[in-house]
mmCIF file of C-alpha atoms in Angstrom:
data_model
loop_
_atom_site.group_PDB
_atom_site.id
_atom_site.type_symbol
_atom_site.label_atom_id
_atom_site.label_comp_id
_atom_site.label_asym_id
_atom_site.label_seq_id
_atom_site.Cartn_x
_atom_site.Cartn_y
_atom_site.Cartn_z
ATOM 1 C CA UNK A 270 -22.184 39.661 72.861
ATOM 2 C CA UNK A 271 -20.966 43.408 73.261
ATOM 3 C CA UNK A 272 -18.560 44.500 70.800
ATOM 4 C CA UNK A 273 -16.041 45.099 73.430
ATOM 5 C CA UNK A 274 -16.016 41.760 74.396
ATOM 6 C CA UNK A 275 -16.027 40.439 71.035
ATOM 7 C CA UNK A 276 -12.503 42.487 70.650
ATOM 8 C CA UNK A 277 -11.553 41.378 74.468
ATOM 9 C CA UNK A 278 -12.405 37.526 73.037
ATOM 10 C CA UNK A 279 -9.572 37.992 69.553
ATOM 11 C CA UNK A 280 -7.176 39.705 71.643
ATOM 12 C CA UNK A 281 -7.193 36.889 74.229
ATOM 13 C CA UNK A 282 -6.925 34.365 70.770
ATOM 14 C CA UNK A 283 -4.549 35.435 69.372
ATOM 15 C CA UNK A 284 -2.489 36.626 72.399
ATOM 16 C CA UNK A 285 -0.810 33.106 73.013
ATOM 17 C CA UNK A 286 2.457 31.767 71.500
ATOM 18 C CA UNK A 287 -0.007 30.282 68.950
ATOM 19 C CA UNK A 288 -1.862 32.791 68.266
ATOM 20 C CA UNK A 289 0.982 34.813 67.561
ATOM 21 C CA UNK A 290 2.294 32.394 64.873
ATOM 22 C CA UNK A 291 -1.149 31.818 63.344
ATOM 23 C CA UNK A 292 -1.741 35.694 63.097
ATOM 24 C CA UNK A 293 1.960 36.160 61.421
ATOM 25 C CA UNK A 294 0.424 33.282 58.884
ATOM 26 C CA UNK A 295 -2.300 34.840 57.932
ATOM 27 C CA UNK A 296 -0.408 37.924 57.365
ATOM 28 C CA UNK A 297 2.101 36.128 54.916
ATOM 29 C CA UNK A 298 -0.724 33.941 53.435
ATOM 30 C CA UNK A 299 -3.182 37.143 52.358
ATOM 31 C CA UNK A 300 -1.092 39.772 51.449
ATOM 32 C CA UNK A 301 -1.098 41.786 54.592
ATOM 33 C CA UNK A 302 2.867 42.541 53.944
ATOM 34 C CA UNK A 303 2.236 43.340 49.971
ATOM 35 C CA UNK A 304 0.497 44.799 47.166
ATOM 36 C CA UNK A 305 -2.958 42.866 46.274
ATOM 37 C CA UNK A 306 -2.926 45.163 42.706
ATOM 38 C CA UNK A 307 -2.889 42.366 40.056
ATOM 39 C CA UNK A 308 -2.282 44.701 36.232
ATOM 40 C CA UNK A 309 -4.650 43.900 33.988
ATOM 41 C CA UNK A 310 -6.657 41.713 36.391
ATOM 42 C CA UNK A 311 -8.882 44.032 38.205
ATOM 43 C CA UNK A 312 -11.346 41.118 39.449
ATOM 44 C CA UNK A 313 -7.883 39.218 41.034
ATOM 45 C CA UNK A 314 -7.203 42.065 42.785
ATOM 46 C CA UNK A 315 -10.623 42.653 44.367
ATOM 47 C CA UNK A 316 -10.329 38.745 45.241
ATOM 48 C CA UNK A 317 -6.927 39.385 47.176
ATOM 49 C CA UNK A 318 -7.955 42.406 48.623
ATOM 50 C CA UNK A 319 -11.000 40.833 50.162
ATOM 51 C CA UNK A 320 -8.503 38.370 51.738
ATOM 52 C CA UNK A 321 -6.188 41.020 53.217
ATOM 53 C CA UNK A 322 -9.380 43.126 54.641
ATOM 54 C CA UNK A 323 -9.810 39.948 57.078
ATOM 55 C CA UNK A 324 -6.462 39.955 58.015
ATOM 56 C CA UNK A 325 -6.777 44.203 58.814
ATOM 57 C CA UNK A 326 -10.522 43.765 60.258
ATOM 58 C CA UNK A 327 -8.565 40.854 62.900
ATOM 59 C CA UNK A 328 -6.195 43.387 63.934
ATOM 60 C CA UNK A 329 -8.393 46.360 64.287
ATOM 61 C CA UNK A 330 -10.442 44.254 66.122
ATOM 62 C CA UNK A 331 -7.626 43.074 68.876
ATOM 63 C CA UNK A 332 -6.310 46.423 69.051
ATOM 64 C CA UNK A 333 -6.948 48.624 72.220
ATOM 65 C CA UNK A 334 -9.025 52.347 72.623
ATOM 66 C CA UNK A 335 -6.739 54.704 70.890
ATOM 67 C CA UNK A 336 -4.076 52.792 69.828
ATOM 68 C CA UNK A 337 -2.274 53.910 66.387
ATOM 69 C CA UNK A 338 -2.411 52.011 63.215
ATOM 70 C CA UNK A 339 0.580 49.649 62.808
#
């Protein structure tokens, strides 16, 4: 599969009424919205951070040729 229509294939996922809410989820669940920085705790925070990269590396991948960071 092409990497195009790997992106075509997420943006068709999560571009439902479900999708939607799952997506919002995800953002809440993994820190999308929030600092992953845990003081004192600087294996928590690589732990967290890992979680919120999925959530980015989703969106990057549904978003279109030269669209702007959200």
């Amino acid at each position: 599969m092409q990497l195009d229509d790997l992106k075509l294939s997420y943006r068709r996922c999560f571009d439902t009424d479900d999708g939607r809410i799952v997506l919002e989820d995800l953002k809440k669940r993994f820190s999308f919205y929030q600092t992953t920085h845990q003081i004192g705790d600087s294996h928590e925070s690589a732990f967290l951070e890992g979680q919120r990269f999925v959530v980015l590396t989703l969106i990057n991948l549904m978003k279109e040729k030269g669209e702007i960071n959200e």
